[in-house]
Amino acid sequence: MPELPEVEALAVFLRERAVGRIVARADVAAINAVKTFDPPLSALGGAEITGASRHGKFLDLDVSGLHLITHLSRAGWLQWRDNLPPAPPRPGGKGPIAFRLHLAPEFDGGPTAGFDLTEQGTQKRLAVYLVRDPVEVPGIARLGPDALAVDREQLAVLLRDQRQQVKRALTDQGVLAGIGNAYSDEILHTARLSPFKVAAKLTDDELTRLFEAMRTVLTDAVERSVGQQAATLKGEKRSGLRVHARDGLPCPVCGDTVKSVSFADRSFQYCPTCQTEGRELADRRLSKLLK
């Protein structure tokens, strides 16, 4: 899933490539991806793109006061194309394209650039909204403060009443906006904290370690991601991960084997030596430490 660093990098990419351009039209290939109807997508035609920004993991394209907002969910992505085909994608087709935005040529006879929003797999959760105000998007209205905007004391206040495990608190968008499964694994590894530790019970030292890790991991990931082409962002993310999606490989800090815990339809990874005093965590469904 694209998280704060990748969505920030996509916003920067669109500020460089799309801001100042005129929208020619929007094509919808997956009807269920579009979550709003007023204003209609046809209102984008002829309007100028004036900005690109981020709300947590939501990407926001400002189009002359309207906001074209996308949540890429787990398997969605933005694919920029310098020369889009003129024919619209087939609605209801089996391909990955959900939405396409055409930009007007910069000169007569020039190519039509723009981007596709695509989604792989069978669980189609990518969402597109066209609204007058970003807070009209329910997911944005519920967001907590941005993970890169809080200081150490603000983080302490946010977590002091969180009786859920710290892994879940970090990924709860109503608590902190922007962190998902991958970067929460990386943050907890850097902070040397068990994913199962209750957030409200963190000591002052643990809170400090968590804050410093959150700031360092996310800032470093943003710096690595910004400036990348949209097509290379996924690879850049994978190359910077130390424990997430590295089950069975050696921890780059201590050399212990990275372990995995599966729950529902996803999993997370951690290092027993760095994070749990050498103990292996039981399957999440048991919610206990192996003795």
JSON list of N, CA, C and O in Angstrom, two decimals, residues 177-228:
[
{"chain": "A", "resi": 177, "resn": "ALA", "atom": "N", "xyz": [-2.12, 10.17, 10.86]},
{"chain": "A", "resi": 177, "resn": "ALA", "atom": "CA", "xyz": [-2.39, 10.02, 9.43]},
{"chain": "A", "resi": 177, "resn": "ALA", "atom": "C", "xyz": [-1.12, 9.74, 8.65]},
{"chain": "A", "resi": 177, "resn": "ALA", "atom": "O", "xyz": [-0.10, 10.43, 8.84]},
{"chain": "A", "resi": 178, "resn": "GLY", "atom": "N", "xyz": [-1.16, 8.70, 7.80]},
{"chain": "A", "resi": 178, "resn": "GLY", "atom": "CA", "xyz": [-0.10, 8.49, 6.84]},
{"chain": "A", "resi": 178, "resn": "GLY", "atom": "C", "xyz": [0.69, 7.21, 6.98]},
{"chain": "A", "resi": 178, "resn": "GLY", "atom": "O", "xyz": [1.37, 6.80, 6.04]},
{"chain": "A", "resi": 179, "resn": "ILE", "atom": "N", "xyz": [0.65, 6.56, 8.15]},
{"chain": "A", "resi": 179, "resn": "ILE", "atom": "CA", "xyz": [1.46, 5.37, 8.38]},
{"chain": "A", "resi": 179, "resn": "ILE", "atom": "C", "xyz": [0.62, 4.12, 8.11]},
{"chain": "A", "resi": 179, "resn": "ILE", "atom": "O", "xyz": [-0.51, 4.01, 8.57]},
{"chain": "A", "resi": 180, "resn": "GLY", "atom": "N", "xyz": [1.19, 3.18, 7.38]},
{"chain": "A", "resi": 180, "resn": "GLY", "atom": "CA", "xyz": [0.53, 1.91, 7.10]},
{"chain": "A", "resi": 180, "resn": "GLY", "atom": "C", "xyz": [1.33, 0.74, 7.63]},
{"chain": "A", "resi": 180, "resn": "GLY", "atom": "O", "xyz": [2.20, 0.88, 8.50]},
{"chain": "A", "resi": 181, "resn": "ASN", "atom": "N", "xyz": [1.06, -0.42, 7.10]},
{"chain": "A", "resi": 181, "resn": "ASN", "atom": "CA", "xyz": [1.65, -1.65, 7.61]},
{"chain": "A", "resi": 181, "resn": "ASN", "atom": "C", "xyz": [3.17, -1.67, 7.47]},
{"chain": "A", "resi": 181, "resn": "ASN", "atom": "O", "xyz": [3.89, -2.05, 8.41]},
{"chain": "A", "resi": 182, "resn": "ALA", "atom": "N", "xyz": [3.69, -1.26, 6.33]},
{"chain": "A", "resi": 182, "resn": "ALA", "atom": "CA", "xyz": [5.13, -1.37, 6.09]},
{"chain": "A", "resi": 182, "resn": "ALA", "atom": "C", "xyz": [5.92, -0.42, 6.98]},
{"chain": "A", "resi": 182, "resn": "ALA", "atom": "O", "xyz": [6.87, -0.84, 7.68]},
{"chain": "A", "resi": 183, "resn": "TYR", "atom": "N", "xyz": [5.57, 0.85, 6.98]},
{"chain": "A", "resi": 183, "resn": "TYR", "atom": "CA", "xyz": [6.38, 1.80, 7.75]},
{"chain": "A", "resi": 183, "resn": "TYR", "atom": "C", "xyz": [6.17, 1.66, 9.25]},
{"chain": "A", "resi": 183, "resn": "TYR", "atom": "O", "xyz": [7.07, 2.00, 10.03]},
{"chain": "A", "resi": 184, "resn": "SER", "atom": "N", "xyz": [5.03, 1.15, 9.70]},
{"chain": "A", "resi": 184, "resn": "SER", "atom": "CA", "xyz": [4.90, 0.88, 11.13]},
{"chain": "A", "resi": 184, "resn": "SER", "atom": "C", "xyz": [5.86, -0.23, 11.55]},
{"chain": "A", "resi": 184, "resn": "SER", "atom": "O", "xyz": [6.46, -0.16, 12.64]},
{"chain": "A", "resi": 185, "resn": "ASP", "atom": "N", "xyz": [6.05, -1.25, 10.71]},
{"chain": "A", "resi": 185, "resn": "ASP", "atom": "CA", "xyz": [7.05, -2.27, 11.00]},
{"chain": "A", "resi": 185, "resn": "ASP", "atom": "C", "xyz": [8.44, -1.65, 11.12]},
{"chain": "A", "resi": 185, "resn": "ASP", "atom": "O", "xyz": [9.20, -1.96, 12.04]},
{"chain": "A", "resi": 186, "resn": "GLU", "atom": "N", "xyz": [8.77, -0.77, 10.17]},
{"chain": "A", "resi": 186, "resn": "GLU", "atom": "CA", "xyz": [10.10, -0.16, 10.17]},
{"chain": "A", "resi": 186, "resn": "GLU", "atom": "C", "xyz": [10.30, 0.76, 11.37]},
{"chain": "A", "resi": 186, "resn": "GLU", "atom": "O", "xyz": [11.37, 0.78, 11.98]},
{"chain": "A", "resi": 187, "resn": "ILE", "atom": "N", "xyz": [9.27, 1.51, 11.73]},
{"chain": "A", "resi": 187, "resn": "ILE", "atom": "CA", "xyz": [9.36, 2.42, 12.87]},
{"chain": "A", "resi": 187, "resn": "ILE", "atom": "C", "xyz": [9.55, 1.64, 14.17]},
{"chain": "A", "resi": 187, "resn": "ILE", "atom": "O", "xyz": [10.42, 1.98, 14.99]},
{"chain": "A", "resi": 188, "resn": "LEU", "atom": "N", "xyz": [8.78, 0.59, 14.36]},
{"chain": "A", "resi": 188, "resn": "LEU", "atom": "CA", "xyz": [8.88, -0.19, 15.59]},
{"chain": "A", "resi": 188, "resn": "LEU", "atom": "C", "xyz": [10.22, -0.91, 15.68]},
{"chain": "A", "resi": 188, "resn": "LEU", "atom": "O", "xyz": [10.78, -1.06, 16.77]},
{"chain": "A", "resi": 189, "resn": "HIS", "atom": "N", "xyz": [10.73, -1.36, 14.55]},
{"chain": "A", "resi": 189, "resn": "HIS", "atom": "CA", "xyz": [12.06, -1.99, 14.56]},
{"chain": "A", "resi": 189, "resn": "HIS", "atom": "C", "xyz": [13.12, -0.98, 14.95]},
{"chain": "A", "resi": 189, "resn": "HIS", "atom": "O", "xyz": [13.99, -1.25, 15.79]},
{"chain": "A", "resi": 190, "resn": "THR", "atom": "N", "xyz": [13.06, 0.21, 14.36]},
{"chain": "A", "resi": 190, "resn": "THR", "atom": "CA", "xyz": [14.05, 1.24, 14.69]},
{"chain": "A", "resi": 190, "resn": "THR", "atom": "C", "xyz": [13.94, 1.67, 16.15]},
{"chain": "A", "resi": 190, "resn": "THR", "atom": "O", "xyz": [14.96, 1.95, 16.81]},
{"chain": "A", "resi": 191, "resn": "ALA", "atom": "N", "xyz": [12.72, 1.71, 16.67]},
{"chain": "A", "resi": 191, "resn": "ALA", "atom": "CA", "xyz": [12.49, 2.11, 18.06]},
{"chain": "A", "resi": 191, "resn": "ALA", "atom": "C", "xyz": [12.74, 0.97, 19.05]},
{"chain": "A", "resi": 191, "resn": "ALA", "atom": "O", "xyz": [12.67, 1.20, 20.27]},
{"chain": "A", "resi": 192, "resn": "ARG", "atom": "N", "xyz": [12.97, -0.24, 18.55]},
{"chain": "A", "resi": 192, "resn": "ARG", "atom": "CA", "xyz": [13.21, -1.42, 19.40]},
{"chain": "A", "resi": 192, "resn": "ARG", "atom": "C", "xyz": [12.01, -1.70, 20.29]},
{"chain": "A", "resi": 192, "resn": "ARG", "atom": "O", "xyz": [12.13, -1.93, 21.49]},
{"chain": "A", "resi": 193, "resn": "LEU", "atom": "N", "xyz": [10.83, -1.68, 19.70]},
{"chain": "A", "resi": 193, "resn": "LEU", "atom": "CA", "xyz": [9.59, -1.89, 20.44]},
{"chain": "A", "resi": 193, "resn": "LEU", "atom": "C", "xyz": [8.82, -3.08, 19.86]},
{"chain": "A", "resi": 193, "resn": "LEU", "atom": "O", "xyz": [8.75, -3.25, 18.64]},
{"chain": "A", "resi": 194, "resn": "SER", "atom": "N", "xyz": [8.21, -3.86, 20.75]},
{"chain": "A", "resi": 194, "resn": "SER", "atom": "CA", "xyz": [7.35, -4.95, 20.32]},
{"chain": "A", "resi": 194, "resn": "SER", "atom": "C", "xyz": [6.08, -4.40, 19.69]},
{"chain": "A", "resi": 194, "resn": "SER", "atom": "O", "xyz": [5.47, -3.47, 20.24]},
{"chain": "A", "resi": 195, "resn": "PRO", "atom": "N", "xyz": [5.63, -4.96, 18.57]},
{"chain": "A", "resi": 195, "resn": "PRO", "atom": "CA", "xyz": [4.36, -4.51, 17.97]},
{"chain": "A", "resi": 195, "resn": "PRO", "atom": "C", "xyz": [3.18, -4.73, 18.89]},
{"chain": "A", "resi": 195, "resn": "PRO", "atom": "O", "xyz": [2.15, -4.06, 18.75]},
{"chain": "A", "resi": 196, "resn": "PHE", "atom": "N", "xyz": [3.29, -5.68, 19.83]},
{"chain": "A", "resi": 196, "resn": "PHE", "atom": "CA", "xyz": [2.18, -6.02, 20.71]},
{"chain": "A", "resi": 196, "resn": "PHE", "atom": "C", "xyz": [2.12, -5.19, 21.98]},
{"chain": "A", "resi": 196, "resn": "PHE", "atom": "O", "xyz": [1.21, -5.35, 22.78]},
{"chain": "A", "resi": 197, "resn": "LYS", "atom": "N", "xyz": [3.09, -4.32, 22.20]},
{"chain": "A", "resi": 197, "resn": "LYS", "atom": "CA", "xyz": [3.07, -3.50, 23.41]},
{"chain": "A", "resi": 197, "resn": "LYS", "atom": "C", "xyz": [1.89, -2.54, 23.37]},
{"chain": "A", "resi": 197, "resn": "LYS", "atom": "O", "xyz": [1.58, -1.96, 22.33]},
{"chain": "A", "resi": 198, "resn": "VAL", "atom": "N", "xyz": [1.19, -2.37, 24.49]},
{"chain": "A", "resi": 198, "resn": "VAL", "atom": "CA", "xyz": [0.03, -1.49, 24.54]},
{"chain": "A", "resi": 198, "resn": "VAL", "atom": "C", "xyz": [0.51, -0.03, 24.47]},
{"chain": "A", "resi": 198, "resn": "VAL", "atom": "O", "xyz": [1.39, 0.38, 25.23]},
{"chain": "A", "resi": 199, "resn": "ALA", "atom": "N", "xyz": [-0.08, 0.75, 23.56]},
{"chain": "A", "resi": 199, "resn": "ALA", "atom": "CA", "xyz": [0.38, 2.10, 23.32]},
{"chain": "A", "resi": 199, "resn": "ALA", "atom": "C", "xyz": [0.32, 2.97, 24.56]},
{"chain": "A", "resi": 199, "resn": "ALA", "atom": "O", "xyz": [1.24, 3.76, 24.84]},
{"chain": "A", "resi": 200, "resn": "ALA", "atom": "N", "xyz": [-0.75, 2.85, 25.34]},
{"chain": "A", "resi": 200, "resn": "ALA", "atom": "CA", "xyz": [-0.93, 3.70, 26.52]},
{"chain": "A", "resi": 200, "resn": "ALA", "atom": "C", "xyz": [0.07, 3.37, 27.62]},
{"chain": "A", "resi": 200, "resn": "ALA", "atom": "O", "xyz": [0.23, 4.17, 28.55]},
{"chain": "A", "resi": 201, "resn": "LYS", "atom": "N", "xyz": [0.74, 2.23, 27.54]},
{"chain": "A", "resi": 201, "resn": "LYS", "atom": "CA", "xyz": [1.67, 1.82, 28.59]},
{"chain": "A", "resi": 201, "resn": "LYS", "atom": "C", "xyz": [3.14, 2.09, 28.23]},
{"chain": "A", "resi": 201, "resn": "LYS", "atom": "O", "xyz": [4.04, 1.64, 28.95]},
{"chain": "A", "resi": 202, "resn": "LEU", "atom": "N", "xyz": [3.37, 2.80, 27.15]},
{"chain": "A", "resi": 202, "resn": "LEU", "atom": "CA", "xyz": [4.75, 3.12, 26.78]},
{"chain": "A", "resi": 202, "resn": "LEU", "atom": "C", "xyz": [5.37, 4.02, 27.85]},
{"chain": "A", "resi": 202, "resn": "LEU", "atom": "O", "xyz": [4.75, 4.98, 28.31]},
{"chain": "A", "resi": 203, "resn": "THR", "atom": "N", "xyz": [6.60, 3.73, 28.21]},
{"chain": "A", "resi": 203, "resn": "THR", "atom": "CA", "xyz": [7.32, 4.58, 29.16]},
{"chain": "A", "resi": 203, "resn": "THR", "atom": "C", "xyz": [7.79, 5.85, 28.46]},
{"chain": "A", "resi": 203, "resn": "THR", "atom": "O", "xyz": [7.74, 5.96, 27.22]},
{"chain": "A", "resi": 204, "resn": "ASP", "atom": "N", "xyz": [8.27, 6.81, 29.23]},
{"chain": "A", "resi": 204, "resn": "ASP", "atom": "CA", "xyz": [8.78, 8.04, 28.63]},
{"chain": "A", "resi": 204, "resn": "ASP", "atom": "C", "xyz": [9.92, 7.75, 27.66]},
{"chain": "A", "resi": 204, "resn": "ASP", "atom": "O", "xyz": [9.99, 8.35, 26.57]},
{"chain": "A", "resi": 205, "resn": "ASP", "atom": "N", "xyz": [10.81, 6.84, 28.06]},
{"chain": "A", "resi": 205, "resn": "ASP", "atom": "CA", "xyz": [11.93, 6.49, 27.18]},
{"chain": "A", "resi": 205, "resn": "ASP", "atom": "C", "xyz": [11.42, 5.83, 25.90]},
{"chain": "A", "resi": 205, "resn": "ASP", "atom": "O", "xyz": [11.90, 6.13, 24.80]},
{"chain": "A", "resi": 206, "resn": "GLU", "atom": "N", "xyz": [10.45, 4.94, 26.03]},
{"chain": "A", "resi": 206, "resn": "GLU", "atom": "CA", "xyz": [9.90, 4.28, 24.85]},
{"chain": "A", "resi": 206, "resn": "GLU", "atom": "C", "xyz": [9.18, 5.26, 23.94]},
{"chain": "A", "resi": 206, "resn": "GLU", "atom": "O", "xyz": [9.27, 5.16, 22.71]},
{"chain": "A", "resi": 207, "resn": "LEU", "atom": "N", "xyz": [8.46, 6.22, 24.52]},
{"chain": "A", "resi": 207, "resn": "LEU", "atom": "CA", "xyz": [7.81, 7.24, 23.71]},
{"chain": "A", "resi": 207, "resn": "LEU", "atom": "C", "xyz": [8.83, 8.07, 22.94]},
{"chain": "A", "resi": 207, "resn": "LEU", "atom": "O", "xyz": [8.63, 8.40, 21.76]},
{"chain": "A", "resi": 208, "resn": "THR", "atom": "N", "xyz": [9.92, 8.41, 23.60]},
{"chain": "A", "resi": 208, "resn": "THR", "atom": "CA", "xyz": [10.97, 9.18, 22.93]},
{"chain": "A", "resi": 208, "resn": "THR", "atom": "C", "xyz": [11.57, 8.38, 21.78]},
{"chain": "A", "resi": 208, "resn": "THR", "atom": "O", "xyz": [11.76, 8.91, 20.68]},
{"chain": "A", "resi": 209, "resn": "ARG", "atom": "N", "xyz": [11.85, 7.10, 22.02]},
{"chain": "A", "resi": 209, "resn": "ARG", "atom": "CA", "xyz": [12.39, 6.26, 20.96]},
{"chain": "A", "resi": 209, "resn": "ARG", "atom": "C", "xyz": [11.41, 6.13, 19.80]},
{"chain": "A", "resi": 209, "resn": "ARG", "atom": "O", "xyz": [11.80, 6.17, 18.63]},
{"chain": "A", "resi": 210, "resn": "LEU", "atom": "N", "xyz": [10.13, 5.98, 20.14]},
{"chain": "A", "resi": 210, "resn": "LEU", "atom": "CA", "xyz": [9.11, 5.85, 19.09]},
{"chain": "A", "resi": 210, "resn": "LEU", "atom": "C", "xyz": [9.02, 7.12, 18.27]},
{"chain": "A", "resi": 210, "resn": "LEU", "atom": "O", "xyz": [8.97, 7.07, 17.02]},
{"chain": "A", "resi": 211, "resn": "PHE", "atom": "N", "xyz": [8.99, 8.27, 18.92]},
{"chain": "A", "resi": 211, "resn": "PHE", "atom": "CA", "xyz": [8.90, 9.53, 18.19]},
{"chain": "A", "resi": 211, "resn": "PHE", "atom": "C", "xyz": [10.11, 9.73, 17.28]},
{"chain": "A", "resi": 211, "resn": "PHE", "atom": "O", "xyz": [9.96, 10.08, 16.10]},
{"chain": "A", "resi": 212, "resn": "GLU", "atom": "N", "xyz": [11.30, 9.50, 17.83]},
{"chain": "A", "resi": 212, "resn": "GLU", "atom": "CA", "xyz": [12.51, 9.70, 17.03]},
{"chain": "A", "resi": 212, "resn": "GLU", "atom": "C", "xyz": [12.55, 8.72, 15.85]},
{"chain": "A", "resi": 212, "resn": "GLU", "atom": "O", "xyz": [12.96, 9.10, 14.74]},
{"chain": "A", "resi": 213, "resn": "ALA", "atom": "N", "xyz": [12.12, 7.49, 16.08]},
{"chain": "A", "resi": 213, "resn": "ALA", "atom": "CA", "xyz": [12.10, 6.52, 14.98]},
{"chain": "A", "resi": 213, "resn": "ALA", "atom": "C", "xyz": [11.08, 6.91, 13.92]},
{"chain": "A", "resi": 213, "resn": "ALA", "atom": "O", "xyz": [11.35, 6.79, 12.71]},
{"chain": "A", "resi": 214, "resn": "MET", "atom": "N", "xyz": [9.91, 7.34, 14.35]},
{"chain": "A", "resi": 214, "resn": "MET", "atom": "CA", "xyz": [8.87, 7.75, 13.39]},
{"chain": "A", "resi": 214, "resn": "MET", "atom": "C", "xyz": [9.37, 8.89, 12.53]},
{"chain": "A", "resi": 214, "resn": "MET", "atom": "O", "xyz": [9.23, 8.87, 11.29]},
{"chain": "A", "resi": 215, "resn": "ARG", "atom": "N", "xyz": [9.97, 9.89, 13.15]},
{"chain": "A", "resi": 215, "resn": "ARG", "atom": "CA", "xyz": [10.46, 11.03, 12.39]},
{"chain": "A", "resi": 215, "resn": "ARG", "atom": "C", "xyz": [11.59, 10.62, 11.45]},
{"chain": "A", "resi": 215, "resn": "ARG", "atom": "O", "xyz": [11.61, 11.03, 10.27]},
{"chain": "A", "resi": 216, "resn": "THR", "atom": "N", "xyz": [12.51, 9.80, 11.94]},
{"chain": "A", "resi": 216, "resn": "THR", "atom": "CA", "xyz": [13.66, 9.40, 11.11]},
{"chain": "A", "resi": 216, "resn": "THR", "atom": "C", "xyz": [13.24, 8.52, 9.95]},
{"chain": "A", "resi": 216, "resn": "THR", "atom": "O", "xyz": [13.64, 8.76, 8.79]},
{"chain": "A", "resi": 217, "resn": "VAL", "atom": "N", "xyz": [12.45, 7.49, 10.22]},
{"chain": "A", "resi": 217, "resn": "VAL", "atom": "CA", "xyz": [12.06, 6.54, 9.17]},
{"chain": "A", "resi": 217, "resn": "VAL", "atom": "C", "xyz": [11.26, 7.24, 8.08]},
{"chain": "A", "resi": 217, "resn": "VAL", "atom": "O", "xyz": [11.52, 7.07, 6.88]},
{"chain": "A", "resi": 218, "resn": "LEU", "atom": "N", "xyz": [10.28, 8.05, 8.48]},
{"chain": "A", "resi": 218, "resn": "LEU", "atom": "CA", "xyz": [9.43, 8.71, 7.48]},
{"chain": "A", "resi": 218, "resn": "LEU", "atom": "C", "xyz": [10.20, 9.78, 6.71]},
{"chain": "A", "resi": 218, "resn": "LEU", "atom": "O", "xyz": [10.05, 9.91, 5.49]},
{"chain": "A", "resi": 219, "resn": "THR", "atom": "N", "xyz": [11.00, 10.56, 7.41]},
{"chain": "A", "resi": 219, "resn": "THR", "atom": "CA", "xyz": [11.77, 11.61, 6.73]},
{"chain": "A", "resi": 219, "resn": "THR", "atom": "C", "xyz": [12.74, 11.01, 5.73]},
{"chain": "A", "resi": 219, "resn": "THR", "atom": "O", "xyz": [12.86, 11.49, 4.59]},
{"chain": "A", "resi": 220, "resn": "ASP", "atom": "N", "xyz": [13.45, 9.96, 6.14]},
{"chain": "A", "resi": 220, "resn": "ASP", "atom": "CA", "xyz": [14.39, 9.31, 5.23]},
{"chain": "A", "resi": 220, "resn": "ASP", "atom": "C", "xyz": [13.66, 8.73, 4.02]},
{"chain": "A", "resi": 220, "resn": "ASP", "atom": "O", "xyz": [14.16, 8.83, 2.88]},
{"chain": "A", "resi": 221, "resn": "ALA", "atom": "N", "xyz": [12.49, 8.14, 4.25]},
{"chain": "A", "resi": 221, "resn": "ALA", "atom": "CA", "xyz": [11.73, 7.55, 3.13]},
{"chain": "A", "resi": 221, "resn": "ALA", "atom": "C", "xyz": [11.24, 8.63, 2.18]},
{"chain": "A", "resi": 221, "resn": "ALA", "atom": "O", "xyz": [11.26, 8.44, 0.95]},
{"chain": "A", "resi": 222, "resn": "VAL", "atom": "N", "xyz": [10.80, 9.76, 2.70]},
{"chain": "A", "resi": 222, "resn": "VAL", "atom": "CA", "xyz": [10.37, 10.87, 1.84]},
{"chain": "A", "resi": 222, "resn": "VAL", "atom": "C", "xyz": [11.55, 11.37, 1.02]},
{"chain": "A", "resi": 222, "resn": "VAL", "atom": "O", "xyz": [11.43, 11.59, -0.20]},
{"chain": "A", "resi": 223, "resn": "GLU", "atom": "N", "xyz": [12.69, 11.53, 1.65]},
{"chain": "A", "resi": 223, "resn": "GLU", "atom": "CA", "xyz": [13.87, 12.03, 0.92]},
{"chain": "A", "resi": 223, "resn": "GLU", "atom": "C", "xyz": [14.30, 11.07, -0.17]},
{"chain": "A", "resi": 223, "resn": "GLU", "atom": "O", "xyz": [14.74, 11.50, -1.25]},
{"chain": "A", "resi": 224, "resn": "ARG", "atom": "N", "xyz": [14.18, 9.76, 0.08]},
{"chain": "A", "resi": 224, "resn": "ARG", "atom": "CA", "xyz": [14.52, 8.78, -0.96]},
{"chain": "A", "resi": 224, "resn": "ARG", "atom": "C", "xyz": [13.49, 8.77, -2.08]},
{"chain": "A", "resi": 224, "resn": "ARG", "atom": "O", "xyz": [13.83, 8.53, -3.24]},
{"chain": "A", "resi": 225, "resn": "SER", "atom": "N", "xyz": [12.24, 9.05, -1.74]},
{"chain": "A", "resi": 225, "resn": "SER", "atom": "CA", "xyz": [11.15, 8.90, -2.71]},
{"chain": "A", "resi": 225, "resn": "SER", "atom": "C", "xyz": [10.98, 10.13, -3.60]},
{"chain": "A", "resi": 225, "resn": "SER", "atom": "O", "xyz": [10.72, 10.01, -4.80]},
{"chain": "A", "resi": 226, "resn": "VAL", "atom": "N", "xyz": [11.08, 11.32, -3.01]},
{"chain": "A", "resi": 226, "resn": "VAL", "atom": "CA", "xyz": [10.86, 12.54, -3.78]},
{"chain": "A", "resi": 226, "resn": "VAL", "atom": "C", "xyz": [11.95, 12.66, -4.85]},
{"chain": "A", "resi": 226, "resn": "VAL", "atom": "O", "xyz": [13.13, 12.50, -4.58]},
{"chain": "A", "resi": 227, "resn": "GLY", "atom": "N", "xyz": [11.52, 12.92, -6.05]},
{"chain": "A", "resi": 227, "resn": "GLY", "atom": "CA", "xyz": [12.44, 12.99, -7.19]},
{"chain": "A", "resi": 227, "resn": "GLY", "atom": "C", "xyz": [12.44, 11.73, -8.02]},
{"chain": "A", "resi": 227, "resn": "GLY", "atom": "O", "xyz": [12.92, 11.75, -9.16]},
{"chain": "A", "resi": 228, "resn": "GLN", "atom": "N", "xyz": [11.90, 10.65, -7.48]},
{"chain": "A", "resi": 228, "resn": "GLN", "atom": "CA", "xyz": [11.77, 9.43, -8.26]},
{"chain": "A", "resi": 228, "resn": "GLN", "atom": "C", "xyz": [10.62, 9.58, -9.26]},
{"chain": "A", "resi": 228, "resn": "GLN", "atom": "O", "xyz": [9.66, 10.30, -9.03]}
]
